CSV table of C-alpha atoms and ligand atoms in Angstrom, one decimal:
chain,number,residue,atom,x,y,z
G,1255,UNK,CA,13.3,-14.3,-23.2
G,1256,UNK,CA,12.9,-10.9,-21.6
G,1257,UNK,CA,13.9,-7.8,-23.5
G,1258,UNK,CA,15.6,-5.4,-21.1
G,1259,UNK,CA,14.2,-2.0,-22.0
G,1260,UNK,CA,16.5,0.9,-21.3
G,1261,UNK,CA,15.1,4.0,-22.8
G,1262,UNK,CA,12.9,2.8,-25.6
G,1263,UNK,CA,9.2,3.2,-25.2
G,1264,UNK,CA,7.1,0.4,-26.6
G,1265,UNK,CA,3.6,-0.9,-26.3
G,1266,UNK,CA,4.9,-4.5,-26.7
G,1267,UNK,CA,5.1,-5.5,-23.1
G,1268,UNK,CA,3.6,-8.1,-20.9
G,1269,UNK,CA,0.5,-5.9,-20.8
G,1270,UNK,CA,-1.4,-7.0,-23.9
G,1271,UNK,CA,-4.4,-4.8,-24.3
G,1272,UNK,CA,-6.1,-7.1,-26.8
G,1273,UNK,CA,-5.6,-10.1,-24.5
G,1274,UNK,CA,-7.1,-8.3,-21.5
G,1275,UNK,CA,-10.1,-7.2,-23.6
G,1276,UNK,CA,-10.5,-10.8,-24.8
G,1277,UNK,CA,-10.3,-12.1,-21.2
G,1278,UNK,CA,-13.1,-9.7,-20.2
G,1279,UNK,CA,-15.3,-10.2,-23.2
G,1280,UNK,CA,-15.1,-14.0,-23.4
G,1281,UNK,CA,-16.2,-14.5,-19.7
G,1282,UNK,CA,-19.4,-12.5,-19.8
G,1283,UNK,CA,-22.5,-13.5,-17.8
G,1284,UNK,CA,-21.0,-16.2,-15.7
G,1285,UNK,CA,-23.3,-18.6,-14.0
G,1286,UNK,CA,-23.2,-18.9,-10.2
G,1287,UNK,CA,-21.8,-22.4,-10.2
G,1288,UNK,CA,-18.7,-21.2,-12.1
G,1289,UNK,CA,-18.3,-18.2,-9.7
G,1290,UNK,CA,-18.5,-20.5,-6.7
G,1291,UNK,CA,-15.8,-22.8,-8.1
G,1292,UNK,CA,-13.5,-19.9,-8.6
G,1293,UNK,CA,-14.2,-18.6,-5.1
G,1294,UNK,CA,-13.4,-22.1,-3.7
G,1295,UNK,CA,-10.1,-22.0,-5.5
G,1296,UNK,CA,-9.2,-18.7,-3.7
G,1297,UNK,CA,-10.4,-20.1,-0.4
G,1298,UNK,CA,-8.1,-23.1,-1.0
G,1299,UNK,CA,-5.3,-20.5,-1.1
G,1300,UNK,CA,-4.6,-20.6,-4.8
G,1301,UNK,CA,-3.9,-17.6,-7.1
G,1302,UNK,CA,-6.5,-17.1,-9.8
G,1303,UNK,CA,-5.8,-17.1,-13.5
G,1304,UNK,CA,-6.6,-14.0,-15.7
G,1305,UNK,CA,-9.7,-15.7,-17.1
G,1306,UNK,CA,-11.0,-16.5,-13.6
G,1307,UNK,CA,-10.4,-12.9,-12.5
G,1308,UNK,CA,-12.3,-11.7,-15.6
G,1309,UNK,CA,-15.1,-14.0,-14.7
G,1310,UNK,CA,-15.4,-12.5,-11.2
G,1311,UNK,CA,-15.2,-9.0,-12.6
G,1312,UNK,CA,-18.2,-9.9,-14.8
G,1313,UNK,CA,-20.4,-11.1,-12.0
G,1314,UNK,CA,-23.8,-9.9,-12.9
G,1315,UNK,CA,-26.3,-9.8,-10.0
G,1316,UNK,CA,-26.3,-8.7,-6.4
G,1317,UNK,CA,-26.4,-12.3,-5.2
G,1318,UNK,CA,-23.2,-13.2,-7.0
G,1319,UNK,CA,-21.5,-10.1,-5.7
G,1320,UNK,CA,-22.6,-10.9,-2.1
G,1321,UNK,CA,-21.0,-14.3,-2.5
G,1322,UNK,CA,-17.8,-12.7,-3.7
G,1323,UNK,CA,-17.7,-10.2,-0.8
G,1324,UNK,CA,-18.4,-13.0,1.6
G,1325,UNK,CA,-15.5,-15.1,0.2
G,1326,UNK,CA,-13.1,-12.1,0.5
G,1327,UNK,CA,-14.1,-11.5,4.1
G,1328,UNK,CA,-13.7,-15.2,4.9
G,1329,UNK,CA,-10.3,-15.4,3.3
G,1330,UNK,CA,-9.1,-12.3,5.1
G,1331,UNK,CA,-10.3,-13.7,8.5
G,1332,UNK,CA,-9.0,-17.2,8.0
G,1333,UNK,CA,-5.6,-16.3,6.7
G,1334,UNK,CA,-4.6,-13.0,8.2
G,1335,UNK,CA,-6.9,-12.6,11.3
G,1336,UNK,CA,-7.7,-9.2,12.7
G,1337,UNK,CA,-4.3,-7.4,12.5
G,1338,UNK,CA,-4.1,-4.1,10.6
G,1339,UNK,CA,-0.7,-2.6,10.0
G,1340,UNK,CA,-0.4,1.2,10.3
G,1341,UNK,CA,1.9,3.6,8.6
G,1342,UNK,CA,2.2,7.3,7.6
G,1343,UNK,CA,3.3,8.9,4.4
G,1344,UNK,CA,6.1,11.5,4.6
G,1345,UNK,CA,6.4,13.9,1.6
G,1346,UNK,CA,10.1,14.9,1.2
G,1347,UNK,CA,9.8,17.2,-1.8
G,1348,UNK,CA,7.3,18.1,-4.6
G,1349,UNK,CA,9.5,19.4,-7.3
G,1350,UNK,CA,8.7,17.5,-10.4
G,1351,UNK,CA,9.7,17.5,-14.1
G,1352,UNK,CA,6.7,15.4,-15.2
G,1353,UNK,CA,3.4,16.6,-16.2
G,1354,UNK,CA,0.9,13.9,-15.0
G,1355,UNK,CA,-2.4,15.6,-15.7
G,1356,UNK,CA,-4.1,14.3,-12.5
G,1357,UNK,CA,-1.3,15.3,-10.0
G,1358,UNK,CA,-1.0,18.6,-8.1
G,1359,UNK,CA,2.8,18.4,-8.3
G,1360,UNK,CA,3.0,18.3,-12.1
G,1361,UNK,CA,5.4,20.8,-13.6
G,1362,UNK,CA,2.8,22.9,-15.3
G,1363,UNK,CA,0.8,23.5,-12.1
G,1364,UNK,CA,1.6,27.1,-11.0
G,1365,UNK,CA,-0.7,26.9,-8.0
G,1366,UNK,CA,1.3,24.4,-5.9
G,1367,UNK,CA,3.9,25.7,-3.5
G,1368,UNK,CA,7.2,24.0,-4.3
G,1369,UNK,CA,9.2,22.7,-1.4
G,1370,UNK,CA,11.9,20.2,-0.5
G,1371,UNK,CA,12.6,19.5,3.2
G,1372,UNK,CA,16.0,20.6,4.4
G,1373,UNK,CA,17.7,17.9,6.5
G,1374,UNK,CA,16.9,19.9,9.6
G,1375,UNK,CA,13.2,20.1,8.7
G,1376,UNK,CA,13.2,16.4,7.8
G,1377,UNK,CA,14.4,15.6,11.4
G,1378,UNK,CA,11.6,17.8,12.8
G,1379,UNK,CA,9.0,16.0,10.6
G,1380,UNK,CA,10.3,12.6,11.8
G,1381,UNK,CA,10.2,13.7,15.4
G,1382,UNK,CA,6.6,14.9,15.0
G,1383,UNK,CA,5.6,11.5,13.5
G,1384,UNK,CA,7.5,9.5,16.1
G,1385,UNK,CA,5.9,11.5,18.9
G,1386,UNK,CA,2.5,10.4,17.7
G,1387,UNK,CA,3.6,6.8,17.8
G,1388,UNK,CA,4.5,6.0,14.2
G,1389,UNK,CA,7.1,3.4,13.4
G,1390,UNK,CA,6.5,2.8,9.7
G,1391,UNK,CA,6.7,5.4,6.9
G,1392,UNK,CA,6.4,5.6,3.2
G,1393,UNK,CA,8.6,8.4,1.9
G,1394,UNK,CA,7.3,10.2,-1.2
G,1395,UNK,CA,9.3,12.3,-3.7
G,1396,UNK,CA,8.4,14.1,-7.0
G,1397,UNK,CA,10.6,13.2,-9.9
G,1398,UNK,CA,13.4,15.7,-10.3
G,1399,UNK,CA,17.2,15.5,-10.8
G,1400,UNK,CA,17.6,16.8,-7.3
G,1401,UNK,CA,16.0,13.7,-5.9
G,1402,UNK,CA,18.9,11.5,-7.0
G,1403,UNK,CA,19.4,8.0,-5.6
G,1404,UNK,CA,22.1,9.5,-3.3
G,1405,UNK,CA,19.6,12.1,-2.0
G,1406,UNK,CA,16.9,9.6,-1.5
G,1407,UNK,CA,19.3,7.3,0.4
G,1408,UNK,CA,20.5,10.2,2.5
G,1409,UNK,CA,17.0,11.2,3.6
G,1410,UNK,CA,16.2,7.7,4.5
G,1411,UNK,CA,19.4,7.4,6.6
G,1412,UNK,CA,18.4,10.6,8.4
G,1413,UNK,CA,15.0,9.2,9.2
G,1414,UNK,CA,16.4,6.0,10.7
G,1415,UNK,CA,18.9,7.9,12.8
G,1416,UNK,CA,16.4,10.4,14.2
G,1417,UNK,CA,15.4,8.9,17.6
G,1418,UNK,CA,13.0,10.7,19.8
G,1419,UNK,CA,12.0,9.8,23.3
G,1420,UNK,CA,11.2,6.1,23.3
G,1421,UNK,CA,10.5,6.1,19.6
G,1422,UNK,CA,12.1,5.7,16.2
G,1423,UNK,CA,11.1,4.9,12.7
G,1424,UNK,CA,11.8,1.2,12.1
G,1425,UNK,CA,10.8,0.7,8.5
G,1426,UNK,CA,10.9,3.1,5.6
G,1427,UNK,CA,9.1,2.2,2.4
G,1428,UNK,CA,9.7,4.3,-0.7
G,1429,UNK,CA,7.4,5.8,-3.4
G,1430,UNK,CA,9.6,7.5,-5.9
G,1431,UNK,CA,10.5,7.6,-9.6
G,1432,UNK,CA,11.7,4.4,-11.3
G,1433,UNK,CA,15.5,4.2,-11.1
G,1434,UNK,CA,18.3,2.5,-13.0
G,1435,UNK,CA,19.6,-0.7,-11.5
G,1436,UNK,CA,22.6,1.3,-10.2
G,1437,UNK,CA,20.3,3.8,-8.6
G,1438,UNK,CA,18.3,1.2,-6.8
G,1439,UNK,CA,21.5,-0.3,-5.5
G,1440,UNK,CA,22.4,3.0,-3.8
G,1441,UNK,CA,18.9,3.2,-2.2
G,1442,UNK,CA,18.9,-0.4,-1.1
G,1443,UNK,CA,22.2,0.1,0.8
G,1444,UNK,CA,20.5,2.2,3.5
G,1445,UNK,CA,17.9,-0.5,4.2
G,1446,UNK,CA,14.5,0.1,2.7
G,1447,UNK,CA,11.2,-1.8,3.1
G,1448,UNK,CA,9.1,-1.8,0.0
G,1449,UNK,CA,9.9,0.1,-3.2
G,1450,UNK,CA,6.5,1.2,-4.7
G,1451,UNK,CA,5.8,2.3,-8.2
G,1452,UNK,CA,2.3,2.7,-9.4
G,1453,UNK,CA,1.8,2.3,-13.1
G,1454,UNK,CA,-1.2,4.7,-12.8
G,1455,UNK,CA,-2.9,3.1,-15.8
G,1456,UNK,CA,-2.1,-0.1,-17.7
G,1457,UNK,CA,-3.9,1.2,-20.7
G,1458,UNK,CA,-1.2,2.4,-23.1
G,1459,UNK,CA,-3.1,5.0,-25.1
G,1460,UNK,CA,-4.6,6.6,-21.9
G,1461,UNK,CA,-1.1,6.5,-20.3
G,1462,UNK,CA,0.4,8.4,-23.3
G,1463,UNK,CA,-2.3,11.0,-23.2
G,1464,UNK,CA,-2.0,11.7,-19.5
G,1465,UNK,CA,1.8,11.8,-19.3
G,1466,UNK,CA,2.6,14.1,-22.1
G,1467,UNK,CA,6.2,15.0,-21.2
G,1468,UNK,CA,9.1,14.2,-18.8
G,1469,UNK,CA,10.6,10.8,-18.1
G,1470,UNK,CA,7.3,9.4,-16.9
G,1471,UNK,CA,5.9,9.7,-20.5
G,1472,UNK,CA,7.9,6.5,-21.2
G,1473,UNK,CA,5.3,3.7,-20.4
G,1474,UNK,CA,7.8,0.8,-20.7
G,1475,UNK,CA,10.5,2.5,-18.6
G,1476,UNK,CA,8.0,2.7,-15.8
G,1477,UNK,CA,6.4,-0.7,-16.3
G,1478,UNK,CA,9.7,-2.4,-16.0
G,1479,UNK,CA,10.8,-0.1,-13.2
G,1480,UNK,CA,10.3,-2.8,-10.5
G,1481,UNK,CA,12.0,-5.4,-12.7
G,1482,UNK,CA,15.1,-3.2,-12.4
G,1483,UNK,CA,14.5,-3.0,-8.6
G,1484,UNK,CA,14.5,-6.8,-8.4
G,1485,UNK,CA,17.6,-7.0,-10.5
G,1486,UNK,CA,19.3,-4.6,-8.0
G,1487,UNK,CA,18.4,-7.0,-5.2
G,1488,UNK,CA,15.3,-5.2,-3.9
G,1489,UNK,CA,12.9,-8.2,-3.6
G,1490,UNK,CA,10.2,-6.3,-1.8
G,1491,UNK,CA,8.2,-4.2,-4.4
G,1492,UNK,CA,4.8,-2.7,-4.5
G,1493,UNK,CA,2.6,-2.2,-7.6
G,1494,UNK,CA,-0.5,0.0,-8.0
G,1495,UNK,CA,-3.0,1.6,-10.3
G,1496,UNK,CA,-4.6,5.0,-9.9
G,1497,UNK,CA,-8.2,4.3,-10.3
G,1498,UNK,CA,-10.3,6.8,-12.3
G,1499,UNK,CA,-8.1,7.2,-15.3
G,1500,UNK,CA,-9.4,4.2,-17.3
G,1501,UNK,CA,-11.9,1.4,-17.0
G,1502,UNK,CA,-11.5,-0.2,-13.5
G,1503,UNK,CA,-11.9,-3.7,-14.7
G,1504,UNK,CA,-9.1,-3.2,-17.2
G,1505,UNK,CA,-6.8,-1.9,-14.4
G,1506,UNK,CA,-7.5,-4.9,-12.2
G,1507,UNK,CA,-6.5,-7.1,-15.0
G,1508,UNK,CA,-3.4,-5.0,-15.5
G,1509,UNK,CA,-2.4,-5.5,-11.9
G,1510,UNK,CA,-2.9,-9.2,-12.2
G,1511,UNK,CA,-0.7,-9.4,-15.3
G,1512,UNK,CA,1.9,-7.3,-13.6
G,1513,UNK,CA,1.9,-9.8,-10.7
G,1514,UNK,CA,2.1,-12.7,-13.0
G,1515,UNK,CA,5.0,-11.1,-14.8
G,1516,UNK,CA,7.0,-10.6,-11.6
G,1517,UNK,CA,6.3,-14.1,-10.4
G,1518,UNK,CA,7.3,-15.6,-13.7
G,1519,UNK,CA,10.5,-13.6,-14.0
G,1520,UNK,CA,11.7,-13.5,-10.4
G,1521,UNK,CA,9.8,-16.2,-8.7
G,1522,UNK,CA,8.2,-13.7,-6.4
G,1523,UNK,CA,5.2,-11.4,-7.0
G,1524,UNK,CA,4.7,-7.9,-5.5
G,1525,UNK,CA,4.7,-7.6,-1.7
G,1526,UNK,CA,1.8,-5.1,-1.9
G,1527,UNK,CA,-0.8,-3.8,-4.3
G,1528,UNK,CA,-2.2,-0.3,-3.9
G,1529,UNK,CA,-5.4,0.9,-5.5
G,1530,UNK,CA,-5.8,4.7,-4.9
G,1531,UNK,CA,-8.7,6.5,-6.4
G,1532,UNK,CA,-8.0,10.0,-7.8
G,1533,UNK,CA,-8.7,12.8,-5.3
G,1534,UNK,CA,-9.2,16.5,-6.0
G,1535,UNK,CA,-6.0,18.5,-6.1
G,1536,UNK,CA,-5.4,22.2,-6.3
G,1537,UNK,CA,-5.1,23.6,-9.9
G,1538,UNK,CA,-5.9,20.2,-11.3
G,1539,UNK,CA,-9.3,20.0,-13.1
G,1540,UNK,CA,-9.0,16.4,-14.2
G,1541,UNK,CA,-8.7,15.3,-10.6
G,1542,UNK,CA,-12.1,17.0,-9.9
G,1543,UNK,CA,-13.8,15.0,-12.6
G,1544,UNK,CA,-11.8,11.9,-13.4
G,1545,UNK,CA,-12.6,10.4,-16.8
G,1546,UNK,CA,-13.5,7.0,-15.4
G,1547,UNK,CA,-14.6,7.8,-11.9
G,1548,UNK,CA,-15.0,4.7,-9.8
G,1549,UNK,CA,-18.1,4.6,-7.5
G,1550,UNK,CA,-17.8,3.4,-3.9
G,1551,UNK,CA,-19.7,0.2,-4.9
G,1552,UNK,CA,-17.2,-0.6,-7.7
G,1553,UNK,CA,-14.4,0.3,-5.4
G,1554,UNK,CA,-15.5,-2.4,-2.9
G,1555,UNK,CA,-15.8,-4.9,-5.8
G,1556,UNK,CA,-12.3,-4.3,-7.0
G,1557,UNK,CA,-10.8,-4.7,-3.5
G,1558,UNK,CA,-12.7,-8.0,-2.9
G,1559,UNK,CA,-11.5,-9.3,-6.3
G,1560,UNK,CA,-7.9,-8.3,-5.7
G,1561,UNK,CA,-8.0,-10.1,-2.4
G,1562,UNK,CA,-9.4,-13.3,-4.0
G,1563,UNK,CA,-7.1,-13.1,-7.1
G,1564,UNK,CA,-3.8,-12.8,-5.2
G,1565,UNK,CA,-4.6,-14.2,-1.7
G,1566,UNK,CA,-0.9,-13.8,-0.6
G,1567,UNK,CA,-0.3,-10.2,-1.5
G,1568,UNK,CA,-0.7,-7.3,1.0
G,1569,UNK,CA,-3.4,-4.8,0.1
G,1570,UNK,CA,-2.9,-1.1,1.0
G,1571,UNK,CA,-5.8,1.2,1.5
G,1572,UNK,CA,-4.9,4.9,1.9
G,1573,UNK,CA,-6.4,7.9,3.7
G,1574,UNK,CA,-7.4,9.2,0.3
G,1575,UNK,CA,-10.6,7.3,1.1
G,1576,UNK,CA,-13.2,8.6,3.5
G,1577,UNK,CA,-13.4,7.0,7.0
G,1578,UNK,CA,-16.8,5.3,6.4
G,1579,UNK,CA,-15.7,3.5,3.3
G,1580,UNK,CA,-12.4,2.6,4.9
G,1581,UNK,CA,-14.3,0.8,7.6
G,1582,UNK,CA,-16.2,-1.4,5.1
G,1583,UNK,CA,-13.3,-2.1,2.8
G,1584,UNK,CA,-11.0,-3.2,5.7
G,1585,UNK,CA,-13.2,-6.3,6.1
G,1586,UNK,CA,-12.7,-7.3,2.5
G,1587,UNK,CA,-9.0,-8.0,2.9
G,1588,UNK,CA,-6.9,-4.9,3.4
G,1589,UNK,CA,-3.8,-5.5,5.4
G,1590,UNK,CA,-2.3,-2.0,5.8
G,1591,UNK,CA,-3.7,1.5,6.1
G,1592,UNK,CA,-2.1,4.9,6.8
G,1593,UNK,CA,-3.4,7.0,9.6
G,1594,UNK,CA,-2.9,10.5,11.0
G,1595,UNK,CA,-1.6,11.3,7.5
G,1596,UNK,CA,-0.7,14.7,6.3
G,1597,UNK,CA,0.5,15.2,2.7
G,1598,UNK,CA,1.8,18.7,2.6
G,1599,UNK,CA,5.6,18.9,2.4
G,1600,UNK,CA,6.6,19.8,6.0
G,1601,UNK,CA,3.0,19.6,7.3
G,1602,UNK,CA,3.6,17.3,10.3
G,1603,UNK,CA,5.7,19.8,12.1
G,1604,UNK,CA,3.9,22.9,10.8
G,1605,UNK,CA,0.1,23.4,10.6
G,1606,UNK,CA,-0.3,26.3,8.1
G,1607,UNK,CA,-3.6,25.5,6.3
G,1608,UNK,CA,-2.2,26.9,3.1
G,1609,UNK,CA,0.5,24.2,3.0
G,1610,UNK,CA,-2.1,21.6,3.4
G,1611,UNK,CA,-4.5,23.1,0.9
G,1612,UNK,CA,-1.8,23.3,-1.7
G,1613,UNK,CA,-0.6,19.7,-1.2
G,1614,UNK,CA,-0.6,16.9,-3.8
G,1615,UNK,CA,-4.2,16.1,-3.3
G,1616,UNK,CA,-6.8,16.3,-0.6
G,1617,UNK,CA,-7.3,13.5,1.9
G,1618,UNK,CA,-10.6,11.9,2.6
G,1619,UNK,CA,-9.8,10.6,6.1
G,1620,UNK,CA,-8.3,13.2,8.4
G,1621,UNK,CA,-8.7,11.4,11.7
G,1622,UNK,CA,-5.6,11.4,14.0
G,1623,UNK,CA,-3.6,8.2,14.5
G,1624,UNK,CA,-5.1,7.9,18.0
G,1625,UNK,CA,-8.6,8.2,16.7
G,1626,UNK,CA,-8.1,5.6,14.1
G,1627,UNK,CA,-6.5,3.2,16.6
G,1628,UNK,CA,-9.3,3.7,19.0
G,1629,UNK,CA,-11.8,2.9,16.4
G,1630,UNK,CA,-9.9,-0.2,15.2
G,1631,UNK,CA,-9.8,-1.4,18.8
G,1632,UNK,CA,-13.5,-0.9,19.2
G,1633,UNK,CA,-14.1,-3.1,16.2
G,1634,UNK,CA,-11.7,-5.7,17.7
G,1635,UNK,CA,-8.9,-5.3,15.2
G,1636,UNK,CA,-5.3,-5.4,16.5
G,1637,UNK,CA,-3.6,-2.2,15.2
G,1638,UNK,CA,0.0,-3.2,14.6
G,1639,UNK,CA,3.3,-1.4,14.0
G,1640,UNK,CA,5.2,-4.6,13.5
G,1641,UNK,CA,8.5,-4.5,11.6
G,1642,UNK,CA,9.9,-7.7,12.9
G,1643,UNK,CA,10.2,-9.8,9.8
G,1644,UNK,CA,11.9,-7.2,7.8
G,1645,UNK,CA,14.4,-6.5,10.5
G,1646,UNK,CA,15.1,-10.2,11.1
G,1647,UNK,CA,15.7,-10.7,7.3
G,1648,UNK,CA,12.5,-12.6,6.8
G,1649,UNK,CA,11.5,-10.9,3.6
G,1650,UNK,CA,8.2,-11.8,1.9
G,1651,UNK,CA,6.5,-12.0,5.3
G,1652,UNK,CA,3.1,-11.6,3.7
G,1653,UNK,CA,3.7,-14.7,1.7
G,1654,UNK,CA,4.9,-16.6,4.8
G,1655,UNK,CA,1.9,-15.6,6.8
G,1656,UNK,CA,-0.1,-17.1,4.0
G,1657,UNK,CA,1.9,-20.2,3.1
G,1658,UNK,CA,3.5,-21.4,6.4
G,1659,UNK,CA,1.0,-23.0,8.7
G,1660,UNK,CA,1.2,-21.5,12.2
G,1661,UNK,CA,3.3,-18.5,11.1
G,1662,UNK,CA,0.7,-15.9,12.1
G,1663,UNK,CA,0.3,-17.5,15.5
G,1664,UNK,CA,4.0,-17.8,16.1
G,1665,UNK,CA,5.2,-14.4,14.9
G,1666,UNK,CA,2.5,-12.0,13.6
G,1667,UNK,CA,0.1,-12.0,16.5
G,1668,UNK,CA,2.7,-11.7,19.3
G,1669,UNK,CA,4.6,-9.0,17.4
G,1670,UNK,CA,1.4,-7.1,16.7
G,1671,UNK,CA,0.5,-7.2,20.4
G,1672,UNK,CA,3.9,-6.1,21.5
G,1673,UNK,CA,3.9,-3.0,19.2
G,1674,UNK,CA,0.3,-2.2,20.3
G,1675,UNK,CA,1.4,-2.4,23.9
G,1676,UNK,CA,4.3,0.0,23.2
G,1677,UNK,CA,1.9,2.4,21.6
G,1678,UNK,CA,-0.5,2.2,24.5
G,1679,UNK,CA,2.2,2.8,27.1
G,1680,UNK,CA,3.9,5.6,25.2
G,1681,UNK,CA,1.4,7.5,23.1
G,1682,UNK,CA,-2.2,6.6,23.6
G,1683,UNK,CA,-5.0,8.9,24.9
G,1684,UNK,CA,-6.7,7.7,28.0
G,1685,UNK,CA,-9.7,6.2,26.3
G,1686,UNK,CA,-7.5,4.4,23.7
G,1687,UNK,CA,-5.3,3.1,26.5
G,1688,UNK,CA,-8.2,1.6,28.3
G,1689,UNK,CA,-9.7,0.1,25.1
G,1690,UNK,CA,-6.3,-1.2,24.0
G,1691,UNK,CA,-5.5,-3.0,27.3
G,1692,UNK,CA,-9.0,-4.7,27.1
G,1693,UNK,CA,-8.2,-5.9,23.5
G,1694,UNK,CA,-4.8,-7.2,24.7
G,1695,UNK,CA,-6.5,-9.2,27.4
G,1696,UNK,CA,-9.0,-10.7,25.0
G,1697,UNK,CA,-6.3,-11.6,22.5
G,1698,UNK,CA,-4.2,-13.3,25.2
G,1699,UNK,CA,-7.1,-15.4,26.1
G,1700,UNK,CA,-7.2,-16.7,22.5
G,1701,UNK,CA,-3.7,-18.1,22.7
G,1702,UNK,CA,-2.5,-21.6,23.6
G,1703,UNK,CA,-0.5,-22.0,26.8
G,1704,UNK,CA,2.9,-21.9,25.2
G,1705,UNK,CA,2.2,-18.7,23.2
G,1706,UNK,CA,0.4,-17.1,26.1
G,1707,UNK,CA,3.6,-17.4,28.2
G,1708,UNK,CA,5.7,-15.9,25.5
G,1709,UNK,CA,3.3,-13.0,24.9
G,1710,UNK,CA,2.8,-12.3,28.6
G,1711,UNK,CA,6.5,-12.2,29.1
G,1712,UNK,CA,7.0,-9.8,26.2
G,1713,UNK,CA,4.2,-7.5,27.4
G,1714,UNK,CA,5.6,-7.5,30.9
G,1715,UNK,CA,9.0,-6.5,29.6
G,1716,UNK,CA,7.4,-3.6,27.7
G,1717,UNK,CA,5.5,-2.5,30.8
G,1718,UNK,CA,8.8,-2.4,32.7
G,1719,UNK,CA,10.3,-0.1,30.1
G,1720,UNK,CA,11.9,-2.4,27.4
G,1721,UNK,CA,11.2,-1.3,23.8
G,1722,UNK,CA,11.4,-3.0,20.4
G,1723,UNK,CA,10.5,-6.4,21.9
G,1724,UNK,CA,9.9,-8.7,19.0
G,1725,UNK,CA,10.1,-12.4,17.9
O,3058,SAM,N1,6.7,11.0,-8.4
O,3058,SAM,C1,6.6,9.6,-8.1
O,3058,SAM,C2,5.7,8.9,-9.1
O,3058,SAM,O1,4.9,9.6,-9.8
O,3058,SAM,O2,5.8,7.7,-9.1
O,3058,SAM,C3,6.2,9.3,-6.7
O,3058,SAM,C4,5.3,10.2,-6.0
O,3058,SAM,S1,3.7,10.4,-6.7
O,3058,SAM,C5,3.3,11.8,-5.8
O,3058,SAM,C6,2.8,9.0,-5.8
O,3058,SAM,C7,1.5,8.6,-6.4
O,3058,SAM,O3,0.5,9.6,-6.1
O,3058,SAM,C8,1.4,8.5,-7.9
O,3058,SAM,O4,2.0,7.2,-8.3
O,3058,SAM,C9,-0.1,8.6,-8.1
O,3058,SAM,O5,-0.7,7.3,-8.2
O,3058,SAM,C10,-0.6,9.3,-6.9
O,3058,SAM,N2,-1.4,10.5,-7.3
O,3058,SAM,C11,-1.0,11.5,-8.1
O,3058,SAM,N3,-2.1,12.4,-8.2
O,3058,SAM,C12,-3.1,11.9,-7.4
O,3058,SAM,C13,-4.4,12.4,-7.1
O,3058,SAM,N4,-4.9,13.5,-7.6
O,3058,SAM,N5,-5.2,11.7,-6.3
O,3058,SAM,C14,-4.7,10.5,-5.7
O,3058,SAM,N6,-3.5,10.0,-6.0
O,3058,SAM,C15,-2.7,10.7,-6.8
O,3059,SF4,FE1,5.4,14.2,-10.5
O,3059,SF4,FE2,4.7,11.8,-9.4
O,3059,SF4,FE3,3.0,13.8,-9.4
O,3059,SF4,FE4,3.6,12.7,-11.7
O,3059,SF4,S1,2.5,11.7,-10.0
O,3059,SF4,S2,3.5,14.9,-11.4
O,3059,SF4,S3,5.7,12.2,-11.4
O,3059,SF4,S4,4.9,13.7,-8.3
């Protein structure tokens, strides 16, 4: 039934532009009763159909939107609780043979400083990240023959093997070019977390216009990139759209159809969805004035709708967004954020402002990891560096959190508290330490007797010097 697309580009894919436009135009002006029924379906933990998603996207007044936001907040609280997983991006190299018009790394940009980390420099970067308390990374590469699957695998291996003090990186997610099945197999060998590929825009004509040359100009090769990852045995994949290139409602529908496609073909949808908005980048005029700029208000709407549409998928919010907006959007159902991020190649171990200015794009939230953790604690979140499921072979943990009654209580909360305690003991500033220990106490009080004993025992072991305590 599925055509395996090798090199041929085609618009005939599971993204049907006409169908999406029909979904959106045939569900205009929904009444509140209809919206409430759809919200109830989400709260009953069911995924929404495209027409239902289109109906929510067409909500027309403030009152309806408030109900949508409220449902997203409730779903997040009920299912996932107050944990927020933290990670950092690590840029390995920015050479690129593509010409994506919105990206500072594109081949025609003469203003960006080209750089690829040497293995020595990579170790320094990892040590700098580990010494701040990071445990989870996403590694990022431009698309270039020198970033072969073997090279990507080697860099990941180096990251895992670079221990520093009490710390180490325990999960490496990847954001790199789409590979062949053989290429993915080489990368899978070294043990990766999620393989992310963002389609950027699901609107074919816009895609073709913004990706004029290079391998990325092939829409279908990219769209089926994560199918090939799945075929290679990587069952943990992340999709995303770069918001601002085309109509945001269309892109949300694209993400939903992509999810449905993976579910239908492989029985499992994406592990995560990312929804970056375009940020300014040096030498990149289109990034200063994106053609379909998404307002903060619409950004919140799209996050809430994604939460409700695919209630069992992780949502990633990046430091491209400013701190204030991040605070609000967290409540709507985000499960992971990056913190203390730096996106120059080599910029964790070196602080030259030129390297940072000339990076891929400019970050909206430049708080340190400790500042972000402090603030999360103040708002009674549990910052988590948990990597337990992935390392115990429990893939699809987000789905399990959602689908298996008691899973969060049994695994996620204790593991989050353990990794928080490690952070507090090894890396926290004084004020974060105090706040964190208070949150630990409060969270322990919420547990039943059996869980309380398990958690107290683990925390005690960490206080005595054990590390990597996990269930
Ligand atoms: N080169 C690989 C690729 O394009 O898939 C992976 C790395 S690329 C740097 C990672 C992501 O950065 C892209 O998928 C795109 O969504 C995002 N990006 C590019 N330019 C951006 C900008 N100006 N603002 C925000 N995100 C941007
Ligand atoms: Fe290269 Fe990726 Fe940037 Fe495109 S988005 S220019 S492929 S680094």
